Amino acid sequence: MSSKSLTQAVLLLPSQWFLYLNVFNFILFASLKKLKSKEDRKLRRKQHRQDASLTMQDKNDQMPLENRETVIVVQKALSPWLSYGDCVLLQISESKDLFRDKSHSISVLMKNLKPWMDMDRIKRSELGMLYAGRQPETLGDVVELLLERKNRVWARIFIHSLSGCLDTSPKLHDWAHKLDSSGLNAAGLFIDRYADHLEQLDLAPLLHFAPLQDMLIEKFGTMPEFFSHLGLTVMEYLKQAPPQEMRLFIWTLEEHRDQYASCHAALDYYFEIMDGLCVVIKKNENENTINSPFKTKNRNHKKKQKEPKGVSIMTST
């Protein structure tokens, strides 16, 4: 390098160092800013986690008094449903005053319930053994038994038997008949919806359960070989069977649900949704509605009140 070039390089050196210093400062500032932003995000996430970790009790403590009272009211309103978990059982519970001190004959009802109660004893369930020695004497006693057992099949057998009694009051008979008819309609829908799945299962054990077996023997005179003689599977037969037989099959499947785990969701949907009709029995004039789980406001206060009807219907959702 010539002396002239060396002199120029020496003269440019401070400028280059100034440029390098500016670049270094810029990079350092950007890094510090990025680091600070990262720390801020960490702090915000930590705060969010702390907020989200508040317990329900803490939230209730912070809730306005009127809101807490609303929650309590809703919980109380839901408690009867949560107690039984079934629309039909709930309606029986809220109408149980109608079954007291009545002279209804319960012999047919107990005959219809007996095979299902016997199955409880065969399973040696604690409740089944407890009921083994009890002999209900009145309709009210039967209702108390149903509400203690909380069996949704038993509840529907009770309704079915009640709908066929001739010595019940017109209102009670109307109520039971509408609930019973709803279950028959739902049975057909259940078979249509779940036939393909049920076709894949071994349903033969169900055919030996006394109520279903007796019905088939009474109809065909033999059991259970008639299916093979007819060239039909159980589900192929049920698809063309009367609603009463479809429903009896569903009830039997429910009582044997521990053997058919894949059917639990379908059975719950049937009992809770498809067969979840709510029929409200009303008392005479000057008396309040006694068994509606839903209270509706009268939106026409100024209009003349109509004569109360015996039965009104609401479908559950």
GROMACS .gro file of C-alpha atoms in nm:
model
  317
    1MET     CA    1   0.000   0.000   0.000
    2SER     CA    2   0.133   0.346  -0.086
    3SER     CA    3   0.180   0.611   0.175
    4LYS     CA    4  -0.112   0.806   0.022
    5SER     CA    5  -0.353   0.513   0.052
    6LEU     CA    6  -0.244   0.444   0.410
    7THR     CA    7  -0.306   0.807   0.500
    8GLN     CA    8  -0.662   0.788   0.353
    9ALA     CA    9  -0.737   0.469   0.547
   10VAL     CA   10  -0.623   0.627   0.872
   11LEU     CA   11  -0.839   0.930   0.803
   12LEU     CA   12  -1.151   0.711   0.741
   13LEU     CA   13  -1.103   0.495   1.045
   14PRO     CA   14  -1.292   0.720   1.296
   15SER     CA   15  -1.594   0.735   1.063
   16GLN     CA   16  -1.604   0.360   1.033
   17TRP     CA   17  -1.580   0.316   1.407
   18PHE     CA   18  -1.867   0.563   1.452
   19LEU     CA   19  -2.078   0.366   1.206
   20TYR     CA   20  -1.994   0.038   1.374
   21LEU     CA   21  -2.079   0.187   1.713
   22ASN     CA   22  -2.419   0.307   1.591
   23VAL     CA   23  -2.497  -0.034   1.447
   24PHE     CA   24  -2.392  -0.202   1.771
   25ASN     CA   25  -2.607   0.036   1.978
   26PHE     CA   26  -2.906  -0.028   1.751
   27ILE     CA   27  -2.870  -0.404   1.782
   28LEU     CA   28  -2.826  -0.379   2.159
   29PHE     CA   29  -3.135  -0.157   2.193
   30ALA     CA   30  -3.345  -0.391   1.979
   31SER     CA   31  -3.233  -0.691   2.185
   32LEU     CA   32  -3.313  -0.518   2.513
   33LYS     CA   33  -3.655  -0.412   2.380
   34LYS     CA   34  -3.731  -0.767   2.264
   35LEU     CA   35  -3.620  -0.906   2.601
   36LYS     CA   36  -3.842  -0.659   2.786
   37SER     CA   37  -4.138  -0.747   2.565
   38LYS     CA   38  -4.082  -1.117   2.636
   39GLU     CA   39  -4.071  -1.053   3.010
   40ASP     CA   40  -4.392  -0.850   2.986
   41ARG     CA   41  -4.568  -1.137   2.808
   42LYS     CA   42  -4.451  -1.378   3.078
   43LEU     CA   43  -4.591  -1.151   3.347
   44ARG     CA   44  -4.925  -1.119   3.165
   45ARG     CA   45  -4.954  -1.497   3.121
   46LYS     CA   46  -4.873  -1.547   3.488
   47GLN     CA   47  -5.143  -1.298   3.583
   48HIS     CA   48  -5.396  -1.473   3.359
   49ARG     CA   49  -5.313  -1.808   3.519
   50GLN     CA   50  -5.359  -1.661   3.864
   51ASP     CA   51  -5.694  -1.514   3.764
   52ALA     CA   52  -5.807  -1.843   3.613
   53SER     CA   53  -5.706  -2.037   3.925
   54LEU     CA   54  -5.964  -1.864   4.142
   55THR     CA   55  -6.192  -2.117   4.307
   56MET     CA   56  -6.569  -2.114   4.261
   57GLN     CA   57  -6.604  -2.003   4.621
   58ASP     CA   58  -6.387  -1.699   4.550
   59LYS     CA   59  -6.602  -1.614   4.252
   60ASN     CA   60  -6.918  -1.657   4.455
   61ASP     CA   61  -6.776  -1.425   4.719
   62GLN     CA   62  -6.718  -1.163   4.452
   63MET     CA   63  -7.063  -1.216   4.299
   64PRO     CA   64  -7.329  -0.953   4.378
   65LEU     CA   65  -7.579  -1.065   4.639
   66GLU     CA   66  -7.873  -1.063   4.398
   67ASN     CA   67  -7.684  -1.288   4.155
   68ARG     CA   68  -7.597  -1.533   4.432
   69GLU     CA   69  -7.962  -1.547   4.533
   70THR     CA   70  -8.056  -1.622   4.171
   71VAL     CA   71  -7.809  -1.912   4.160
   72ILE     CA   72  -7.954  -2.054   4.482
   73VAL     CA   73  -8.309  -2.031   4.342
   74VAL     CA   74  -8.206  -2.211   4.022
   75GLN     CA   75  -8.030  -2.484   4.222
   76LYS     CA   76  -8.342  -2.535   4.434
   77ALA     CA   77  -8.558  -2.552   4.121
   78LEU     CA   78  -8.332  -2.818   3.971
   79SER     CA   79  -8.301  -3.026   4.286
   80PRO     CA   80  -8.618  -3.238   4.227
   81TRP     CA   81  -8.499  -3.326   3.877
   82LEU     CA   82  -8.148  -3.402   4.000
   83SER     CA   83  -8.299  -3.623   4.270
   84TYR     CA   84  -8.479  -3.852   4.022
   85GLY     CA   85  -8.308  -3.784   3.689
   86ASP     CA   86  -8.622  -3.891   3.505
   87CYS     CA   87  -8.923  -3.694   3.385
   88VAL     CA   88  -9.180  -3.965   3.459
   89LEU     CA   89  -9.049  -4.029   3.810
   90LEU     CA   90  -9.048  -3.656   3.875
   91GLN     CA   91  -9.412  -3.626   3.768
   92ILE     CA   92  -9.511  -3.920   3.987
   93SER     CA   93  -9.332  -3.754   4.278
   94GLU     CA   94  -9.504  -3.421   4.227
   95SER     CA   95  -9.844  -3.592   4.191
   96LYS     CA   96  -9.808  -3.835   4.480
   97ASP     CA   97 -10.077  -3.661   4.684
   98LEU     CA   98 -10.329  -3.789   4.427
   99PHE     CA   99 -10.241  -4.148   4.511
  100ARG     CA  100 -10.299  -4.128   4.885
  101ASP     CA  101 -10.607  -4.268   5.052
  102LYS     CA  102 -10.734  -4.413   4.727
  103SER     CA  103 -10.912  -4.744   4.707
  104HIS     CA  104 -10.752  -4.851   4.380
  105SER     CA  105 -10.687  -5.221   4.345
  106ILE     CA  106 -10.312  -5.274   4.318
  107SER     CA  107 -10.319  -5.647   4.245
  108VAL     CA  108 -10.273  -5.606   3.868
  109LEU     CA  109 -10.009  -5.340   3.921
  110MET     CA  110  -9.805  -5.558   4.156
  111LYS     CA  111  -9.841  -5.854   3.919
  112ASN     CA  112  -9.693  -5.641   3.640
  113LEU     CA  113  -9.410  -5.520   3.861
  114LYS     CA  114  -9.325  -5.858   4.014
  115PRO     CA  115  -9.086  -5.993   3.743
  116TRP     CA  116  -8.887  -5.670   3.751
  117MET     CA  117  -8.871  -5.671   4.130
  118ASP     CA  118  -8.769  -6.037   4.125
  119MET     CA  119  -8.483  -5.947   3.894
  120ASP     CA  120  -8.361  -5.700   4.154
  121ARG     CA  121  -8.348  -5.981   4.406
  122ILE     CA  122  -8.171  -6.212   4.159
  123LYS     CA  123  -7.907  -5.945   4.111
  124ARG     CA  124  -7.895  -5.933   4.491
  125SER     CA  125  -7.895  -5.556   4.483
  126GLU     CA  126  -7.913  -5.398   4.826
  127LEU     CA  127  -8.238  -5.219   4.745
  128GLY     CA  128  -8.386  -5.530   4.585
  129MET     CA  129  -8.323  -5.733   4.899
  130LEU     CA  130  -8.470  -5.453   5.108
  131TYR     CA  131  -8.794  -5.453   4.909
  132ALA     CA  132  -8.824  -5.832   4.911
  133GLY     CA  133  -9.019  -5.835   5.235
  134ARG     CA  134  -9.238  -5.534   5.164
  135GLN     CA  135  -9.597  -5.580   5.054
  136PRO     CA  136  -9.755  -5.250   4.944
  137GLU     CA  137 -10.120  -5.231   5.042
  138THR     CA  138 -10.226  -4.907   4.876
  139LEU     CA  139 -10.145  -4.712   4.564
  140GLY     CA  140  -9.964  -4.463   4.784
  141ASP     CA  141  -9.740  -4.743   4.915
  142VAL     CA  142  -9.652  -4.840   4.558
  143VAL     CA  143  -9.565  -4.480   4.473
  144GLU     CA  144  -9.337  -4.455   4.776
  145LEU     CA  145  -9.166  -4.775   4.665
  146LEU     CA  146  -9.114  -4.639   4.313
  147LEU     CA  147  -8.971  -4.312   4.439
  148GLU     CA  148  -8.731  -4.490   4.674
  149ARG     CA  149  -8.614  -4.731   4.403
  150LYS     CA  150  -8.585  -4.455   4.137
  151ASN     CA  151  -8.614  -4.711   3.859
  152ARG     CA  152  -8.736  -4.552   3.536
  153VAL     CA  153  -8.868  -4.881   3.395
  154TRP     CA  154  -9.073  -4.946   3.708
  155ALA     CA  155  -9.213  -4.594   3.681
  156ARG     CA  156  -9.334  -4.660   3.327
  157ILE     CA  157  -9.483  -4.997   3.419
  158PHE     CA  158  -9.674  -4.813   3.691
  159ILE     CA  159  -9.800  -4.557   3.438
  160HIS     CA  160  -9.895  -4.831   3.190
  161SER     CA  161 -10.086  -5.024   3.457
  162LEU     CA  162 -10.257  -4.709   3.579
  163SER     CA  163 -10.370  -4.620   3.227
  164GLY     CA  164 -10.555  -4.952   3.209
  165CYS     CA  165 -10.729  -4.921   3.547
  166LEU     CA  166 -11.101  -4.856   3.532
  167ASP     CA  167 -11.135  -4.735   3.891
  168THR     CA  168 -10.910  -4.429   3.858
  169SER     CA  169 -11.038  -4.074   3.835
  170PRO     CA  170 -11.079  -3.934   3.482
  171LYS     CA  171 -10.794  -3.687   3.534
  172LEU     CA  172 -10.557  -3.952   3.665
  173HIS     CA  173 -10.651  -4.191   3.386
  174ASP     CA  174 -10.606  -3.917   3.124
  175TRP     CA  175 -10.265  -3.828   3.262
  176ALA     CA  176 -10.143  -4.187   3.270
  177HIS     CA  177 -10.284  -4.261   2.924
  178LYS     CA  178 -10.101  -3.968   2.764
  179LEU     CA  179  -9.770  -4.061   2.926
  180ASP     CA  180  -9.816  -4.424   2.826
  181SER     CA  181  -9.897  -4.332   2.465
  182SER     CA  182  -9.590  -4.110   2.450
  183GLY     CA  183  -9.372  -4.404   2.548
  184LEU     CA  184  -9.523  -4.621   2.275
  185ASN     CA  185  -9.454  -4.359   2.010
  186ALA     CA  186  -9.098  -4.316   2.135
  187ALA     CA  187  -9.037  -4.692   2.119
  188GLY     CA  188  -9.085  -4.699   1.742
  189LEU     CA  189  -8.846  -4.409   1.698
  190PHE     CA  190  -8.586  -4.584   1.915
  191ILE     CA  191  -8.599  -4.907   1.712
  192ASP     CA  192  -8.573  -4.715   1.383
  193ARG     CA  193  -8.277  -4.512   1.504
  194TYR     CA  194  -8.070  -4.783   1.673
  195ALA     CA  195  -8.169  -5.101   1.484
  196ASP     CA  196  -7.841  -5.120   1.290
  197HIS     CA  197  -7.633  -5.105   1.608
  198LEU     CA  198  -7.856  -5.349   1.797
  199GLU     CA  199  -7.840  -5.592   1.503
  200GLN     CA  200  -7.470  -5.640   1.575
  201LEU     CA  201  -7.529  -5.747   1.937
  202ASP     CA  202  -7.618  -6.083   2.088
  203LEU     CA  203  -7.973  -6.018   2.207
  204ALA     CA  204  -8.060  -6.381   2.279
  205PRO     CA  205  -8.019  -6.349   2.660
  206LEU     CA  206  -8.293  -6.086   2.664
  207LEU     CA  207  -8.545  -6.329   2.516
  208HIS     CA  208  -8.532  -6.541   2.832
  209PHE     CA  209  -8.641  -6.256   3.061
  210ALA     CA  210  -8.987  -6.357   3.185
  211PRO     CA  211  -9.202  -6.062   3.065
  212LEU     CA  212  -9.057  -6.066   2.712
  213GLN     CA  213  -9.050  -6.445   2.693
  214ASP     CA  214  -9.410  -6.480   2.812
  215MET     CA  215  -9.528  -6.227   2.556
  216LEU     CA  216  -9.357  -6.411   2.270
  217ILE     CA  217  -9.478  -6.755   2.384
  218GLU     CA  218  -9.833  -6.624   2.413
  219LYS     CA  219  -9.808  -6.488   2.060
  220PHE     CA  220  -9.619  -6.768   1.883
  221GLY     CA  221  -9.653  -7.069   2.110
  222THR     CA  222  -9.281  -7.139   2.122
  223MET     CA  223  -8.967  -6.967   2.242
  224PRO     CA  224  -8.711  -6.862   2.129
  225GLU     CA  225  -8.673  -7.093   1.828
  226PHE     CA  226  -8.952  -6.922   1.636
  227PHE     CA  227  -8.707  -6.658   1.511
  228SER     CA  228  -8.500  -6.917   1.325
  229HIS     CA  229  -8.817  -7.083   1.194
  230LEU     CA  230  -8.936  -6.752   1.056
  231GLY     CA  231  -8.594  -6.670   0.917
  232LEU     CA  232  -8.583  -6.344   1.112
  233THR     CA  233  -8.337  -6.187   1.349
  234VAL     CA  234  -8.464  -6.025   1.668
  235MET     CA  235  -8.430  -5.675   1.521
  236GLU     CA  236  -8.593  -5.773   1.192
  237TYR     CA  237  -8.890  -5.894   1.391
  238LEU     CA  238  -8.902  -5.587   1.614
  239LYS     CA  239  -8.902  -5.351   1.316
  240GLN     CA  240  -9.245  -5.488   1.221
  241ALA     CA  241  -9.369  -5.563   1.574
  242PRO     CA  242  -9.643  -5.366   1.755
  243PRO     CA  243  -9.524  -5.068   1.963
  244GLN     CA  244  -9.605  -5.253   2.286
  245GLU     CA  245  -9.351  -5.524   2.200
  246MET     CA  246  -9.090  -5.270   2.092
  247ARG     CA  247  -9.125  -5.093   2.424
  248LEU     CA  248  -9.111  -5.413   2.626
  249PHE     CA  249  -8.786  -5.497   2.447
  250ILE     CA  250  -8.644  -5.153   2.536
  251TRP     CA  251  -8.747  -5.193   2.899
  252THR     CA  252  -8.582  -5.536   2.906
  253LEU     CA  253  -8.265  -5.396   2.749
  254GLU     CA  254  -8.257  -5.122   3.014
  255GLU     CA  255  -8.286  -5.375   3.296
  256HIS     CA  256  -7.995  -5.568   3.144
  257ARG     CA  257  -7.791  -5.260   3.056
  258ASP     CA  258  -7.490  -5.383   3.253
  259GLN     CA  259  -7.450  -5.650   2.980
  260TYR     CA  260  -7.478  -5.398   2.695
  261ALA     CA  261  -7.238  -5.113   2.766
  262SER     CA  262  -7.252  -4.985   2.408
  263CYS     CA  263  -7.625  -4.916   2.449
  264HIS     CA  264  -7.601  -4.689   2.753
  265ALA     CA  265  -7.608  -4.362   2.559
  266ALA     CA  266  -7.898  -4.479   2.340
  267LEU     CA  267  -8.102  -4.593   2.640
  268ASP     CA  268  -8.038  -4.268   2.826
  269TYR     CA  269  -8.147  -4.073   2.519
  270TYR     CA  270  -8.468  -4.277   2.499
  271PHE     CA  271  -8.569  -4.233   2.861
  272GLU     CA  272  -8.450  -3.875   2.905
  273ILE     CA  273  -8.544  -3.725   2.568
  274MET     CA  274  -8.758  -3.946   2.345
  275ASP     CA  275  -8.987  -4.064   2.627
  276GLY     CA  276  -8.964  -3.739   2.822
  277LEU     CA  277  -9.318  -3.605   2.783
  278CYS     CA  278  -9.438  -3.380   3.065
  279VAL     CA  279  -9.812  -3.393   3.131
  280VAL     CA  280  -9.941  -3.143   3.385
  281ILE     CA  281 -10.235  -3.244   3.602
  282LYS     CA  282 -10.439  -2.953   3.730
  283LYS     CA  283 -10.673  -2.953   4.024
  284ASN     CA  284 -11.020  -2.807   4.019
  285GLU     CA  285 -11.093  -2.437   4.045
  286ASN     CA  286 -10.940  -2.252   4.339
  287GLU     CA  287 -10.662  -2.512   4.356
  288ASN     CA  288 -10.310  -2.483   4.229
  289THR     CA  289 -10.132  -2.690   3.968
  290ILE     CA  290  -9.969  -2.970   4.162
  291ASN     CA  291  -9.725  -3.149   3.939
  292SER     CA  292  -9.583  -2.917   3.681
  293PRO     CA  293  -9.204  -2.892   3.705
  294PHE     CA  294  -9.232  -2.569   3.506
  295LYS     CA  295  -9.412  -2.255   3.618
  296THR     CA  296  -9.545  -2.020   3.351
  297LYS     CA  297  -9.651  -1.662   3.394
  298ASN     CA  298  -9.998  -1.549   3.295
  299ARG     CA  299  -9.933  -1.293   3.024
  300ASN     CA  300 -10.296  -1.190   2.992
  301HIS     CA  301 -10.386  -1.070   3.338
  302LYS     CA  302 -10.671  -0.855   3.211
  303LYS     CA  303 -10.834  -1.131   3.013
  304LYS     CA  304 -11.108  -1.340   3.163
  305GLN     CA  305 -10.971  -1.664   3.300
  306LYS     CA  306 -11.073  -1.972   3.106
  307GLU     CA  307 -11.215  -2.279   3.275
  308PRO     CA  308 -10.921  -2.500   3.381
  309LYS     CA  309 -10.868  -2.807   3.170
  310GLY     CA  310 -10.798  -3.146   3.320
  311VAL     CA  311 -10.470  -3.210   3.144
  312SER     CA  312 -10.223  -3.003   2.944
  313ILE     CA  313  -9.910  -3.127   2.771
  314MET     CA  314  -9.553  -3.000   2.744
  315THR     CA  315  -9.269  -3.181   2.578
  316SER     CA  316  -8.934  -3.188   2.753
  317THR     CA  317  -8.625  -3.054   2.578
   0.00000   0.00000   0.00000
